[in-house]
XYZ file of C-alpha atoms in Angstrom:
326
model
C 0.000 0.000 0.000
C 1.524 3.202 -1.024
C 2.062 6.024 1.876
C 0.998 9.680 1.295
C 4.575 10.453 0.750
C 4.498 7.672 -1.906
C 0.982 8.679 -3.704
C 2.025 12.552 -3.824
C 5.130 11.658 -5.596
C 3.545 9.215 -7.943
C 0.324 11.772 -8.749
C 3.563 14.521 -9.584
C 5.529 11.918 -11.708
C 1.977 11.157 -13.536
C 1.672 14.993 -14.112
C 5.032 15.518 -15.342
C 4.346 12.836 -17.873
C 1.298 14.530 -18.828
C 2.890 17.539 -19.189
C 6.077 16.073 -21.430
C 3.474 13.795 -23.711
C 1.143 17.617 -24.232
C 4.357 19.391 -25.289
C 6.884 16.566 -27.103
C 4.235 14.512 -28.578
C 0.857 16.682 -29.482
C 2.853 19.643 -29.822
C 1.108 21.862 -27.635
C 2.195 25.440 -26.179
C 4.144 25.923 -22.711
C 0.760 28.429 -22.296
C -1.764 26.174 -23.860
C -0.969 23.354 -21.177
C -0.669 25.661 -18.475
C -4.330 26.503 -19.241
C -5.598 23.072 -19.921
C -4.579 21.997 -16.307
C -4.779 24.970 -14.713
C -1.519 25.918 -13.738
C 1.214 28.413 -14.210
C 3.440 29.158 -17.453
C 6.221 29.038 -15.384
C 5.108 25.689 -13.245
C 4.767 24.063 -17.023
C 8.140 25.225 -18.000
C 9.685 23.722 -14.266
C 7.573 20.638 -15.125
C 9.524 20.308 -18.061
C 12.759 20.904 -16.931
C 12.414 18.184 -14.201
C 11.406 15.398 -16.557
C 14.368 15.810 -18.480
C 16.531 15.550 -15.232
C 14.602 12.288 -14.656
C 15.580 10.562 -17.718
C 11.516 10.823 -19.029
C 12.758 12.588 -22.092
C 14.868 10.778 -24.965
C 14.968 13.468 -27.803
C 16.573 11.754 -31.422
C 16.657 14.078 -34.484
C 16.423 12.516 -37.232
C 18.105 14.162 -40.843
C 17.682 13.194 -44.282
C 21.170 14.246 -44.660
C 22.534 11.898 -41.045
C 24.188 9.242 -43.459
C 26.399 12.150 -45.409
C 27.287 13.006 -42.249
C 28.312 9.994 -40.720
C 30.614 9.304 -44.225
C 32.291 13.231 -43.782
C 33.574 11.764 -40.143
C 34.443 8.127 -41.378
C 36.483 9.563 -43.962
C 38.279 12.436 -41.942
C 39.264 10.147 -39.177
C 40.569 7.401 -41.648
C 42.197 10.228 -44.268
C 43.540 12.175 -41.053
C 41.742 15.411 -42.270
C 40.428 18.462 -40.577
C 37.103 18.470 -42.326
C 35.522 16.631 -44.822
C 32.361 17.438 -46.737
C 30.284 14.908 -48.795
C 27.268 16.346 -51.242
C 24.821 13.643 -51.817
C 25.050 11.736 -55.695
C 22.387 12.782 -57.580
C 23.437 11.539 -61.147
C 24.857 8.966 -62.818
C 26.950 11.631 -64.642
C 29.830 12.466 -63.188
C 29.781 16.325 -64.756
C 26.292 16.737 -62.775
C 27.987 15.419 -59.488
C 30.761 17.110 -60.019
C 28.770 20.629 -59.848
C 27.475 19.417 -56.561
C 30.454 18.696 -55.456
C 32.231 22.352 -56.696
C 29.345 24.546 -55.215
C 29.861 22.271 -51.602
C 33.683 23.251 -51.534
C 32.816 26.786 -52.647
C 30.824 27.220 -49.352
C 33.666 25.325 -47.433
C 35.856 27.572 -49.077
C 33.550 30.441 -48.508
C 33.824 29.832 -44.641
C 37.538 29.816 -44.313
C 38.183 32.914 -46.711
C 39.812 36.220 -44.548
C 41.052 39.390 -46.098
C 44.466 39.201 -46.252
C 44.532 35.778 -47.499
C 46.645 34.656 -49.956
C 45.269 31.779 -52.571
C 46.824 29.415 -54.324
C 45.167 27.063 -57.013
C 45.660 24.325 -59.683
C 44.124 23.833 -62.990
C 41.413 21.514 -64.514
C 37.747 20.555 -64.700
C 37.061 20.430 -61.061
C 38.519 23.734 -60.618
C 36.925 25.500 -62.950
C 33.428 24.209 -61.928
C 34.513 25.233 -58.364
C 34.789 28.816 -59.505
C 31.827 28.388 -61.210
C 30.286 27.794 -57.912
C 31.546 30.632 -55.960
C 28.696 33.227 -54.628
C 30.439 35.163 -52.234
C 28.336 37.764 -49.994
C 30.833 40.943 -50.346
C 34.013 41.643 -51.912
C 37.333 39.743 -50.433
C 40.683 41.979 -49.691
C 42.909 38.648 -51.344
C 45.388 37.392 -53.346
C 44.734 34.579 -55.775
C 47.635 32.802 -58.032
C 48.802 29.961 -59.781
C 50.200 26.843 -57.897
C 51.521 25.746 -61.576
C 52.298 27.249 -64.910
C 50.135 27.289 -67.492
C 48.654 25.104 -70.540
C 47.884 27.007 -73.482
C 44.246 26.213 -75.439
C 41.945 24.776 -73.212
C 41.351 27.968 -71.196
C 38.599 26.400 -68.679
C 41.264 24.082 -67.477
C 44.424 26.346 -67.649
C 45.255 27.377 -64.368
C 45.794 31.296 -64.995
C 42.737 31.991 -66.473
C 41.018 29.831 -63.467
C 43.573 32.115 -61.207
C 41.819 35.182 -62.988
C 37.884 34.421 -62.604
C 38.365 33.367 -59.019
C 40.021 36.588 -58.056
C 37.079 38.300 -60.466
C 34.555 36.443 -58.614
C 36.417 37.004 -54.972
C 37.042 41.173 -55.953
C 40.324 40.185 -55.148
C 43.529 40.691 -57.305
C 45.478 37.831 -59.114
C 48.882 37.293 -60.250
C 49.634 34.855 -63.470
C 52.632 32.602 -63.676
C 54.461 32.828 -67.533
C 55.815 29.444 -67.761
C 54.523 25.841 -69.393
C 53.398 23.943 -66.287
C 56.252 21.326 -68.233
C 59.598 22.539 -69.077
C 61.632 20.654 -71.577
C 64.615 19.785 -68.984
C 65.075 20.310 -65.473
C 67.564 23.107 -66.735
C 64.794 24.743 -68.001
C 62.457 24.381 -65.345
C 65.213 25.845 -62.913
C 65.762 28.875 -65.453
C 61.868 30.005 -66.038
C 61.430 29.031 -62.087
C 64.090 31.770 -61.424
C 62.735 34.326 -63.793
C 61.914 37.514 -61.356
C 58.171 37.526 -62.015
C 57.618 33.738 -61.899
C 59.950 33.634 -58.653
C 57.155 36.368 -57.105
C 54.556 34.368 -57.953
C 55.820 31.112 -56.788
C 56.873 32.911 -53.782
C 53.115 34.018 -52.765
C 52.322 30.647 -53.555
C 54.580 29.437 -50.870
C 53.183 31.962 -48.601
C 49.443 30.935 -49.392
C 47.055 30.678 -46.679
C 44.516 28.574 -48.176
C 44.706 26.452 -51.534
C 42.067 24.422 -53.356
C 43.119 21.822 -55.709
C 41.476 19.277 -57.839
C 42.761 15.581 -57.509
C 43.612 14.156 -60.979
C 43.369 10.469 -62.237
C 46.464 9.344 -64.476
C 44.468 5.852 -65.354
C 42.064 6.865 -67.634
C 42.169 8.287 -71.275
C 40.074 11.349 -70.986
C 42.355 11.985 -67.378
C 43.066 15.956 -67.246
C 46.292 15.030 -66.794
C 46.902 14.086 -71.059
C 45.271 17.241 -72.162
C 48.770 19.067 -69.734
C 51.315 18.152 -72.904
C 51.246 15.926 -75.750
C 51.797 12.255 -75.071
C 52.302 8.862 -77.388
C 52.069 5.470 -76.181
C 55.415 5.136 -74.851
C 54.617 8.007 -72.778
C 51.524 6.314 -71.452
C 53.693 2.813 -70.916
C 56.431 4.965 -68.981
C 53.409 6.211 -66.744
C 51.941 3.201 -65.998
C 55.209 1.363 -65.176
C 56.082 4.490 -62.820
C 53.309 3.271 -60.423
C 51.446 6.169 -60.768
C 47.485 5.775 -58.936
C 46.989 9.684 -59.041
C 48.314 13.099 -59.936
C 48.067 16.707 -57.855
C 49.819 19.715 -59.075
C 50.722 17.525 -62.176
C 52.797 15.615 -60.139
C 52.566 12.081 -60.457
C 52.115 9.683 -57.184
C 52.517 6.221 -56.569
C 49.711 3.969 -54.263
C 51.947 4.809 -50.465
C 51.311 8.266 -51.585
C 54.784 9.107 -52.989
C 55.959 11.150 -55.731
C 56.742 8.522 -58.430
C 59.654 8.100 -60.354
C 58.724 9.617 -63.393
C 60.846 12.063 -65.692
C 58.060 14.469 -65.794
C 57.805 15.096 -62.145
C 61.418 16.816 -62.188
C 60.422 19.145 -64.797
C 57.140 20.778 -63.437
C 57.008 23.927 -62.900
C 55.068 24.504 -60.133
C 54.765 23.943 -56.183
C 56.328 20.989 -54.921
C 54.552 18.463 -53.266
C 56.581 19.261 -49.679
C 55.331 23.164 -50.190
C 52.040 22.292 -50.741
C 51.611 20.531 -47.727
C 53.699 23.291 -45.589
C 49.960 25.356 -47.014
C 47.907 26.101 -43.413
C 44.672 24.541 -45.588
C 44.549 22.759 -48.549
C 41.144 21.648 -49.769
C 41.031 18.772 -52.540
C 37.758 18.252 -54.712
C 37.421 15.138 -56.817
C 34.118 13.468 -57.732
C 33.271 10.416 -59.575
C 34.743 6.539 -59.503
C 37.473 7.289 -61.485
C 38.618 9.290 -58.932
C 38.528 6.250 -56.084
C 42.009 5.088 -56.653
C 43.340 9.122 -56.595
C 41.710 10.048 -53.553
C 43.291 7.337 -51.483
C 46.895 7.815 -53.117
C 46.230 11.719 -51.851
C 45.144 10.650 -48.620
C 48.411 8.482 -48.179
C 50.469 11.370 -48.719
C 49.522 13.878 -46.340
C 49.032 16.497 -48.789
C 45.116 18.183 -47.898
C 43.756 19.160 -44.932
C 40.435 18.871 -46.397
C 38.355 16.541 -48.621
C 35.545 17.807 -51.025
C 33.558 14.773 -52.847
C 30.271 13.055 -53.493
C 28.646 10.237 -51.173
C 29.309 7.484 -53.981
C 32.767 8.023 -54.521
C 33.076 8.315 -50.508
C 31.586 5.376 -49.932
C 33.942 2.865 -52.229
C 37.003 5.247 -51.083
C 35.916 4.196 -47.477
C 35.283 0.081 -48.761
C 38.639 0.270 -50.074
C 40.927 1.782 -47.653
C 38.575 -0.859 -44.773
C 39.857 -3.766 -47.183
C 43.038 -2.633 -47.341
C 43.578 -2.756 -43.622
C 42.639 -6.304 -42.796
């Protein structure tokens, strides 16, 4: 038989769940149940309060968007990133996820951006979509240049005129780099590095506070990477005996995330692998399956801070790095 003590406590518990199912479950008003049992506001709100310190209320959002998020902290924890942000597949085209993809690391971008930063870039399809993608709010006080020379003809990929419509699009100022991004020796590459113009703009690259870069695949035929100088099929045979799973900055890297032994990685003029990762915050976008195998080899090296890609390609980069460690 319960006491007095006993039934008082139990007729409060009772109207504290009352209370909880009126305001959690049928959605009413603080006010409205304060008037429907005939109590104060305030009593309603204490009511509340207490059933949460009793462990009556268990409150579980649910978001359409909980998987993508779950995958962005999977992949920075195994990739050792900062931040990592997945946009949801929506195509089977890779061009349509790769705009999803560009306008996502424009807003990461977005967030990070200062005045008085100084930006460096690549070249290629994934950075030209991600200046595509860029609505800033107001006008940026920065810097944006090359991270590599230039390819002459296709403009949307060549990484001055990308240099020059991200600065456009920031109201910031850009510098252009006057050299092939491939010399024809390493003499040559030391010679147009140490022109006085190209040394200032490597310099501020050096001295970048933020870079965004696009992560290149080296296995494919329509890869970026063949449209940076003419190649025949020895060229192609030399590549694939190198090793090479990926390319960034035009370098070439092997599977452990290495630069590979390949003759065209000593005649690049650009950033070096070791600068680029001395960068405060690097952000790498790549989309699409072909870009699996890249993504890793980046990942291995150490060379971004952050990670910019759809939930597909996330997903099998995650399956395959799991495998790899068992």
């Amino acid at each position: 038989m319960l006491t007095k003590i006993d039934q008082s406590e139990l007729d409060a518990t009772r109207q504290i769940y009352k209370v909880l199912v009126m305001h959690f479950i049928e959605g009413k008003s603080q006010a409205d149940i304060a008037k429907l049992i005939g109590v104060s506001h305030p009593k309603v709100n204490r009511m509340i309060k207490q059933g949460r310190t009793m462990g009556m209320v268990d409150i579980q959002i649910q978001s359409p968007f909980r998987s993508l998020f779950d995958l962005e902290h999977e992949i920075a924890g195994l990739g050792g990133l900062d931040s990592a942000v997945v946009a949801a597949t929506i195509s089977e085209q890779d061009d349509v996820n790769l705009t999803s993809v560009a306008e996502a690391a424009a807003k990461l971008f977005l967030a990070k951006l200062k005045d008085g930063d100084i930006v460096t870039v690549s070249g290629g399809k994934s950075m030209s979509a991600f200046v595509a993608a860029l609505k800033p709010e107001k006008a940026y006080n920065v810097v944006v240049v090359p991270a590599t020379g230039c390819l002459q003809g296709n403009h949307f990929i060549d990484v001055n005129h990308v240099t020059a419509q991200m600065a456009e699009a920031l109201g910031g100022r850009s510098y252009q780099l006057h050299a092939p991004i491939f010399a024809e020796s390493t003499q040559q590459r030391d010679m147009l590095k140490e022109m006085r113009q190209n040394e200032f703009v490597l310099e501020m690259a050096r001295r970048a506070t933020i870079a965004v870069v696009g992560i290149g695949s080296i296995l494919t035929k329509d890869s970026s990477y063949y449209s940076l100088h003419p190649t025949n099929k020895a060229d192609r045979k030399a590549i694939l005996q190198s090793g090479a799973t990926g390319e960034l900055l035009a370098h070439l890297i092997e599977e452990h995330g290495q630069a590979c032994g390949y003759a065209l990685n000593d005649q690049l003029v650009s950033l070096t692998l070791d600068e680029l990762r001395k960068i405060p915050f690097t952000i790498g976008v790549a989309a699409g399956k072909q870009k699996v195998l890249p993504i890793r080899t980046i990942l291995k090296g150490d060379y971004i801070n952050a990670l910019v890609t759809d939930e597909n390609t996330c997903r099998t980069v995650l399956q395959t790095m799991n495998e790899a460690e068992k």
